[in-house]
Tab-separated table of C-alpha atoms in Angstrom:
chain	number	residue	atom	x	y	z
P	4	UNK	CA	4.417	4.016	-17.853
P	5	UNK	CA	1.423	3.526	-20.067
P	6	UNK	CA	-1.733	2.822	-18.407
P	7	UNK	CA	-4.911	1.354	-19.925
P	8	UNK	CA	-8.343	0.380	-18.675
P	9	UNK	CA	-9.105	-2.456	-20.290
P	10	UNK	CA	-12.857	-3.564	-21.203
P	11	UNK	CA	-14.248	-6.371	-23.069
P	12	UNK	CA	-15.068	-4.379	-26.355
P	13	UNK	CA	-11.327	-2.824	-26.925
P	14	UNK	CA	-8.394	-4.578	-27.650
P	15	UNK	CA	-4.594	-3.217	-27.679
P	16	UNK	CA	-2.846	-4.412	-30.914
P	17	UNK	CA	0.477	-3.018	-29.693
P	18	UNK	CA	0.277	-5.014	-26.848
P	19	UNK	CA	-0.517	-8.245	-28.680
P	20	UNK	CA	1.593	-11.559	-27.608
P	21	UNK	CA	2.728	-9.578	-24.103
P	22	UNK	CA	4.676	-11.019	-21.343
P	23	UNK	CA	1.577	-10.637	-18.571
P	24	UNK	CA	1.081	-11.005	-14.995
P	25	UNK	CA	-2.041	-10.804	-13.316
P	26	UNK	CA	-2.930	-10.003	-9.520
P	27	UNK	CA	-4.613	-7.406	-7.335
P	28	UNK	CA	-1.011	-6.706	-5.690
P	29	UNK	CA	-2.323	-4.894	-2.441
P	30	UNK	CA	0.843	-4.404	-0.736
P	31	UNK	CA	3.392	-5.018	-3.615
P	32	UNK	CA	5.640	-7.153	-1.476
P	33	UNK	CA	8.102	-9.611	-1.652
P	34	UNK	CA	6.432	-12.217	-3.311
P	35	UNK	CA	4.837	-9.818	-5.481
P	36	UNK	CA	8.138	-8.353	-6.124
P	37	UNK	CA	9.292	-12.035	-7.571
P	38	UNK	CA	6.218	-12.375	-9.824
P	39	UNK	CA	6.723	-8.693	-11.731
P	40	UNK	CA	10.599	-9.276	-11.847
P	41	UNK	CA	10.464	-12.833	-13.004
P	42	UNK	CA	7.639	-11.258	-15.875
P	43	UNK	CA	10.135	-8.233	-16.589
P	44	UNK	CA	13.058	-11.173	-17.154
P	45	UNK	CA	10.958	-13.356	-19.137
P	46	UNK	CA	9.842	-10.846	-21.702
P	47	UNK	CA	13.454	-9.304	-22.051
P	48	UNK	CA	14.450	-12.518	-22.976
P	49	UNK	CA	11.885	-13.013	-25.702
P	50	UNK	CA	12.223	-9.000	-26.835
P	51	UNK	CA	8.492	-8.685	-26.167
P	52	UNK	CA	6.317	-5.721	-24.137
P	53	UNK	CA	5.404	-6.451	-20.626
P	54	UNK	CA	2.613	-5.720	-18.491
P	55	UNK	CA	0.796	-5.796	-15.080
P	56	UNK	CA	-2.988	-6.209	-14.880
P	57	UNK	CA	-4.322	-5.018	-11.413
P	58	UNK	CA	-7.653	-4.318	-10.426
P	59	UNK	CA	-9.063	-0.477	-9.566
P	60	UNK	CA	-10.273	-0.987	-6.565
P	61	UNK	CA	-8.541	-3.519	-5.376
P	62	UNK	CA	-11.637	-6.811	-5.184
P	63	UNK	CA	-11.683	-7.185	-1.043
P	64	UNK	CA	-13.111	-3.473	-0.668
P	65	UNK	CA	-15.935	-4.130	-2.722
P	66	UNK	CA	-16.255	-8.088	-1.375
P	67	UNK	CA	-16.274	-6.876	2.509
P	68	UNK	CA	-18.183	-4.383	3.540
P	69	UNK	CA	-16.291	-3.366	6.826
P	70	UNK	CA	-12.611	-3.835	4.723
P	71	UNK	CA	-10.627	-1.244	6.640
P	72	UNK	CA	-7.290	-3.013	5.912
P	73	UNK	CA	-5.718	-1.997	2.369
P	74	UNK	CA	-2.291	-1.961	2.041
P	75	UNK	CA	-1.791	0.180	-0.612
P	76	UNK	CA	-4.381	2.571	-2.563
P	77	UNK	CA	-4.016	2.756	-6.396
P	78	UNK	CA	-2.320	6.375	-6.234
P	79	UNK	CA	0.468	4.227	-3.532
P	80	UNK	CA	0.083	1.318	-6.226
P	81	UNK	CA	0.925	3.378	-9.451
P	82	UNK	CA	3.851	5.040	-7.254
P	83	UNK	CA	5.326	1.637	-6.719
P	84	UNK	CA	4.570	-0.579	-10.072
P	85	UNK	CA	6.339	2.826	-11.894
P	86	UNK	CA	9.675	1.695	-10.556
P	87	UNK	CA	9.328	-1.821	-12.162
P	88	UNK	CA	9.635	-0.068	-15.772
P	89	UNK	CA	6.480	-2.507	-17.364
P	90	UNK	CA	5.962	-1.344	-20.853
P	91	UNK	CA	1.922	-1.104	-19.433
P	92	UNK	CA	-0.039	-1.468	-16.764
P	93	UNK	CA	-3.719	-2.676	-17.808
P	94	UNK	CA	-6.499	-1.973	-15.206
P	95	UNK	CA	-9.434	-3.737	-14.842
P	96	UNK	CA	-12.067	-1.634	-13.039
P	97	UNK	CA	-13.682	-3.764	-10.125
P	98	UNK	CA	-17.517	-4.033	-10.351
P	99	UNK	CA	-20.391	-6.387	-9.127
P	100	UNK	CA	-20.399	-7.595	-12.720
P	101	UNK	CA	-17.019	-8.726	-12.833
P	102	UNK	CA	-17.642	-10.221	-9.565
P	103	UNK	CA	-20.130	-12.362	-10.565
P	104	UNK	CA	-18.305	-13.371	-14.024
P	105	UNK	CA	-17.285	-17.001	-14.105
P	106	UNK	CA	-13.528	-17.408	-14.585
P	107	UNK	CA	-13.691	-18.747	-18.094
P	108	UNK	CA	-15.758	-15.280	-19.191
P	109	UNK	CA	-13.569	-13.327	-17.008
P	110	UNK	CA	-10.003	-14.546	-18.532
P	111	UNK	CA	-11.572	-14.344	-22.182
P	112	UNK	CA	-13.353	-10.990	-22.108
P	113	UNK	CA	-10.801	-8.970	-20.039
P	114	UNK	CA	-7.618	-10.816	-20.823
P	115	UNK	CA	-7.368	-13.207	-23.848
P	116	UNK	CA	-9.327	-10.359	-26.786
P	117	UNK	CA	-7.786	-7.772	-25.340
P	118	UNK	CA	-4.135	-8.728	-25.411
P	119	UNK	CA	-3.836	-12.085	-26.708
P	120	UNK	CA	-0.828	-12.830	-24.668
P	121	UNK	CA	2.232	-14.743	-25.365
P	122	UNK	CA	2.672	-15.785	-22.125
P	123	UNK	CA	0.793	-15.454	-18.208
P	124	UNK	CA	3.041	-15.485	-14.868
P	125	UNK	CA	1.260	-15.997	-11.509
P	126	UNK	CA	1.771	-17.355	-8.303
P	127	UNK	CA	0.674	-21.069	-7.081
P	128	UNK	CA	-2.515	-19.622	-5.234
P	129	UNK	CA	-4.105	-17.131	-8.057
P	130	UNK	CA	-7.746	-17.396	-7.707
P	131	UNK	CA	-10.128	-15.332	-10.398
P	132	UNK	CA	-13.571	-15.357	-11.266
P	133	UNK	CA	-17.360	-15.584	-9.315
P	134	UNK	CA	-16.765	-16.835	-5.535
P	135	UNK	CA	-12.660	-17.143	-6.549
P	136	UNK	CA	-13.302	-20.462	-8.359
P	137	UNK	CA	-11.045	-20.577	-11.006
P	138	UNK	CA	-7.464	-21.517	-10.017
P	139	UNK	CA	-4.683	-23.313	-11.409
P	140	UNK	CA	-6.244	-26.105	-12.614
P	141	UNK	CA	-8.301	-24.064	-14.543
P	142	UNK	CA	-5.447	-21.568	-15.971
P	143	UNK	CA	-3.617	-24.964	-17.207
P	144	UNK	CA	-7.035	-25.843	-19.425
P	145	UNK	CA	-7.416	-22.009	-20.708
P	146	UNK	CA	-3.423	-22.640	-21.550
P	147	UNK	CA	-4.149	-25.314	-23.745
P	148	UNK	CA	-7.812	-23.975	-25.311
P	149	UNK	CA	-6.395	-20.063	-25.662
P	150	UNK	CA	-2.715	-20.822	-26.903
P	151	UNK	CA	-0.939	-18.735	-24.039
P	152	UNK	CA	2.218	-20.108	-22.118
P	153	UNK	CA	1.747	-20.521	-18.485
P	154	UNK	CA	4.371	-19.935	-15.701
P	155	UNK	CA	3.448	-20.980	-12.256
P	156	UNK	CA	6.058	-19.850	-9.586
P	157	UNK	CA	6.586	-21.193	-6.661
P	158	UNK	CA	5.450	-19.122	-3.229
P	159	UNK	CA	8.079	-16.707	-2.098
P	160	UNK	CA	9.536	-17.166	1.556
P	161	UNK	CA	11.884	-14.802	3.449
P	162	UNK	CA	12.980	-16.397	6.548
P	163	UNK	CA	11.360	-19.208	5.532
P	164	UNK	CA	8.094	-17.564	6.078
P	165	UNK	CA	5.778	-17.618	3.200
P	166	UNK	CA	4.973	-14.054	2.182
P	167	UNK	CA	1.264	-13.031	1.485
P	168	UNK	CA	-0.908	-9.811	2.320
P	169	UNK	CA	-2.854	-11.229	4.789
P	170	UNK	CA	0.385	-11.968	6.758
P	171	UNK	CA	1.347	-8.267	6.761
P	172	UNK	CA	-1.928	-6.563	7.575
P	173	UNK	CA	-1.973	-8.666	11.042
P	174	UNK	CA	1.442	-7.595	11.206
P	175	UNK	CA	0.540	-3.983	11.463
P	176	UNK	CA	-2.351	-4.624	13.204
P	177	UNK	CA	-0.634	-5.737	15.951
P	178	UNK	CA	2.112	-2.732	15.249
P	179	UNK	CA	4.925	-4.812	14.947
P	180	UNK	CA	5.979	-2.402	11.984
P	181	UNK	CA	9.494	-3.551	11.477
P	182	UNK	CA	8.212	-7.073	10.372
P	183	UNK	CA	5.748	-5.789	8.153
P	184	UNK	CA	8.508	-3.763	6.790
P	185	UNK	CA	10.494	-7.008	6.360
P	186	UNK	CA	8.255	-8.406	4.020
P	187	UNK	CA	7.532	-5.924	2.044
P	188	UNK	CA	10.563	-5.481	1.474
P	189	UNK	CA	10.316	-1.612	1.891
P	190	UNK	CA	8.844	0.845	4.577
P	191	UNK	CA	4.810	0.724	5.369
P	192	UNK	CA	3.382	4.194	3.466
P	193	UNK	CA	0.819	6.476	4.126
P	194	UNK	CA	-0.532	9.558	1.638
P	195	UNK	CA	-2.347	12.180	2.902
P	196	UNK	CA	-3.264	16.122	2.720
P	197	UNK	CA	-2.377	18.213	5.484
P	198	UNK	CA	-5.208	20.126	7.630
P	199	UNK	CA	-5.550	22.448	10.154
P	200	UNK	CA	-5.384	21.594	13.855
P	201	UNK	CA	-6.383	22.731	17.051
P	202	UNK	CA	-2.774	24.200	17.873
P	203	UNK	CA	-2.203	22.737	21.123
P	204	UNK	CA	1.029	20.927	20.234
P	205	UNK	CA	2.379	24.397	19.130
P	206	UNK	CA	1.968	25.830	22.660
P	207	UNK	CA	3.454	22.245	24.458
P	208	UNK	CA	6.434	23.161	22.314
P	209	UNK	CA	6.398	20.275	19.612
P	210	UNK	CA	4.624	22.147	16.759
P	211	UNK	CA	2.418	18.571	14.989
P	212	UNK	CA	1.127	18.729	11.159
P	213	UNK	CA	-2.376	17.036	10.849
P	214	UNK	CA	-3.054	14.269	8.601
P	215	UNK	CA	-5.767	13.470	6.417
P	216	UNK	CA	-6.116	10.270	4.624
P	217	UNK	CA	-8.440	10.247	2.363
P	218	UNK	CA	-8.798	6.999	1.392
P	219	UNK	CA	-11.312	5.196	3.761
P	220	UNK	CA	-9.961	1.678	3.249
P	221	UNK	CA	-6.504	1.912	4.238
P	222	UNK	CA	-5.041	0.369	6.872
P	223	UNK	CA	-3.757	2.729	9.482
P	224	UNK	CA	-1.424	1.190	12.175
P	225	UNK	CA	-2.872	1.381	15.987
P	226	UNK	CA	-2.839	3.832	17.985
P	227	UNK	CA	1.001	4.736	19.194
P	228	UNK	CA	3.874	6.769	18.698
P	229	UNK	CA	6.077	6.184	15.589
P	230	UNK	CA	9.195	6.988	13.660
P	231	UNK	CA	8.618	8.400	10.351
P	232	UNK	CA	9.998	9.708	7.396
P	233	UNK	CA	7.857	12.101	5.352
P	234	UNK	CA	8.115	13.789	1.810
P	235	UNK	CA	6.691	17.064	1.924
P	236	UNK	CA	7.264	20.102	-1.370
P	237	UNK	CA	10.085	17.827	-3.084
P	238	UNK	CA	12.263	17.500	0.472
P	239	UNK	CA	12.629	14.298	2.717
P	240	UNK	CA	12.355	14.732	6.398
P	241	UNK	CA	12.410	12.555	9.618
P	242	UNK	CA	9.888	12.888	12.260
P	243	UNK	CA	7.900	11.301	14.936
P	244	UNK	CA	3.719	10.349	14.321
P	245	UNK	CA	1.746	10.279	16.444
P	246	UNK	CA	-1.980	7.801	16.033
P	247	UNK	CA	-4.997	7.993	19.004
P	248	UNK	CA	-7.606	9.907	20.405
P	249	UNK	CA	-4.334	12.245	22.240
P	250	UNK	CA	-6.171	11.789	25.214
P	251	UNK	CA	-3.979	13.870	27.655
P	252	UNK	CA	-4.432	16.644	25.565
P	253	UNK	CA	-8.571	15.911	24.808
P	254	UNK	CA	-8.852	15.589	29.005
P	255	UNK	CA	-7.194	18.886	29.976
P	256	UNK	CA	-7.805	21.105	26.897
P	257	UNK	CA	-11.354	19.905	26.524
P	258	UNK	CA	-10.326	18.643	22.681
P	259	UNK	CA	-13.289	15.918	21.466
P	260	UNK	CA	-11.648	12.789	21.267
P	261	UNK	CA	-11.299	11.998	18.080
P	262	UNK	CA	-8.791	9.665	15.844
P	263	UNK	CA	-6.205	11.302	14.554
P	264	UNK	CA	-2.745	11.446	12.958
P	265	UNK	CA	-0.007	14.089	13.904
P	266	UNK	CA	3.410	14.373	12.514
P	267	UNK	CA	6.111	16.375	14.121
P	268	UNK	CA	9.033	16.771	11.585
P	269	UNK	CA	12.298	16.976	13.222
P	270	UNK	CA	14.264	18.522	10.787
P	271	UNK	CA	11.757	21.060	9.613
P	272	UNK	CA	11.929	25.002	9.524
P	273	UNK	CA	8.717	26.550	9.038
P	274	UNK	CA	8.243	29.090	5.853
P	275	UNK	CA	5.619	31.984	6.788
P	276	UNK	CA	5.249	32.318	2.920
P	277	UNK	CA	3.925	28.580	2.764
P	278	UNK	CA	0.683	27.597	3.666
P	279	UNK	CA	1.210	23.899	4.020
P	280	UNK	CA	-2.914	23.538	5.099
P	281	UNK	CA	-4.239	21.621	1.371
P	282	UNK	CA	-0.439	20.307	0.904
P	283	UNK	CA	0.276	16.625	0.050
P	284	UNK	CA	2.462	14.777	2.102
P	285	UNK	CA	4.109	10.842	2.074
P	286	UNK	CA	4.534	9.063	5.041
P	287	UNK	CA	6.566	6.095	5.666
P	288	UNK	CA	6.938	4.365	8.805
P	289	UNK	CA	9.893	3.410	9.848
P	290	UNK	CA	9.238	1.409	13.497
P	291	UNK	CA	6.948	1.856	16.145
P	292	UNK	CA	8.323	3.747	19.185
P	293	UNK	CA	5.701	3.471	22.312
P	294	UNK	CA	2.055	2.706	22.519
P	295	UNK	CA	-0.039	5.725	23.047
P	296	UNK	CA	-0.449	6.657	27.200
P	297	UNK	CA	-2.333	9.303	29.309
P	298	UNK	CA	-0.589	11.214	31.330
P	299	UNK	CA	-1.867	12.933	34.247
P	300	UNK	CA	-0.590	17.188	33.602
P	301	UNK	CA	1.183	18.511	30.391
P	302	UNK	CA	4.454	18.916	32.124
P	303	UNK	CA	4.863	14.747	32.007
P	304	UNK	CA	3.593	14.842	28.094
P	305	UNK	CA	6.003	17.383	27.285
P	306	UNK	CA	8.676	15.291	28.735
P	307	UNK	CA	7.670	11.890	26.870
P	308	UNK	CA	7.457	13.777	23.870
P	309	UNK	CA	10.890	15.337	24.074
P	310	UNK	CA	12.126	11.995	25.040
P	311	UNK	CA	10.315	10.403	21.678
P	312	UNK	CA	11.978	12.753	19.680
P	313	UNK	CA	15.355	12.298	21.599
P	314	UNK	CA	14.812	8.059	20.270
P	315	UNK	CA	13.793	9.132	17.094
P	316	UNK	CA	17.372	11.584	16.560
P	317	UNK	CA	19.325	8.497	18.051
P	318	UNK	CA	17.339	6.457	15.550
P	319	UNK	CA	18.951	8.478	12.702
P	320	UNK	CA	22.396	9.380	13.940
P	321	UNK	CA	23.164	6.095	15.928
């Protein structure tokens, strides 16, 4: 997969009279899935190159200043848009400058002389230039003015439930994980870098891994016990995360109470010639088991836990 930045003073010849789509795709959902696939179909059927523009970051981090709640980060996003097979993916780096383009300048400078496309798929509510203004309306004019084909399709429902990011985040925000995993039509990811802990888990019996995601902006479920599966040095494992402040442990082994994420993997043998501290790991959840308690001595933790990772085995095996 070829991918390009593109800026108002290059263009991409090879890419002339493309099959486009154009979105921010935070999530890369259903819907979204429709809009690349229906792109994919419609330039196979014309023998022409494909591509997806997205934005780097995605617009709402920059637009809100307190935006905690992105689905997926652009390492996730390239991950996911690989799969699709586009012949390129063209970026369009996010700035207060293209914020404040109007929608005409915007779809001429970083769309039209760059590519000169054949033809542009996007859904019924596509919104692009200063304060979101331009819209469909405005697309169907730039058709006529630009010579470009437009293809408007229709919003996508599963369950008759129209499927959109917003949708999802509140989903997860209110941990009902299997729903969000319903319309996204795959399993809620996180990436992060493993760090050192305090070993306490270790010594309750239920040695954790500790979690660091580094991207600020992503949305990270509430605070609760989950079922996970995790990629970790090219193997797959299951395991049970755990989200919160742990604050059985922070009460009676004086720990500062501080947000966390823990992963116990259930199928994992630990190499002493690895050092997993630095090591990237994939996380993606698979349901949401219990909300996160305090209990009153480590005897009733270590009893929830085992009984956790007693749902989580039944959860694979049946």
């Amino acid at each position: 997969m070829l991918i390009y930045n593109l800026a108002p003073n290059k263009s991409y010849p090879d890419y002339f009279s493309s099959i486009i789509t154009i979105g921010s795709f935070d999530g890369i959902h259903r819907g979204h899935d429709k809009i690349i696939k229906e792109t994919k179909k419609l330039a196979k059927q014309k023998g022409k190159p494909w591509g997806i523009i997205t934005f780097s970051p995605t617009p709402q981090v920059l637009l809100y200043r307190d935006f905690r709640f992105l689905l997926t980060t652009d390492e996730e996003k390239w991950i996911i848009l690989e799969k699709y097979s586009p012949s390129f993916v063209g970026i369009i780096k996010f700035t207060r400058k293209i914020q404040n383009l109007m929608p005409e300048g915007f779809f001429v400078n970083y769309i039209v002389k760059p590519l000169r496309p054949q033809l542009v798929v996007v859904g019924p509510d596509h919104r692009f230039g200063k304060n979101s203004s331009g819209d469909i309306k405005l697309l169907k004019k730039l058709e006529v003015k630009y010579k470009f084909t437009l293809k408007i399709l229709r919003h996508y429902k599963y369950h008759r439930i129209p499927v959109q990011s917003t949708r999802i985040r509140e989903l997860l925000i209110l941990g009902n994980i299997k729903r969000a995993n319903e319309l996204l039509g795959r399993y809620y990811s996180l990436i992060g870098t493993i760090k050192a802990g305090h070993g306490i888990a270790r010594k309750l019996g239920f040695p954790t891994i500790n979690i660091q995601i580094k991207n600020k902006y992503k949305l990270i479920p509430p605070d609760g016990v989950y079922f996970i599966r995790a990629g970790l040095l090219n193997k797959i494992y299951y395991g049970v995360m755990h989200i919160g402040i742990s604050p059985t442990v922070s009460e009676l082994f004086r720990v500062p109470k501080r947000r966390k994420i823990e992963v116990y993997l259930l199928n994992y043998r630990a190499n002493e010639k690895i050092n997993l501290y630095g090591q990237k790991i994939s996380l993606e959840i698979i349901d949401r088991l219990r909300e996160e308690r305090k209990f009153s001595n480590t005897e009733d933790l270590q009893k929830q836990i085992a009984k956790d990772v007693s749902q989580a085995y039944k959860l694979i095996y049946g």
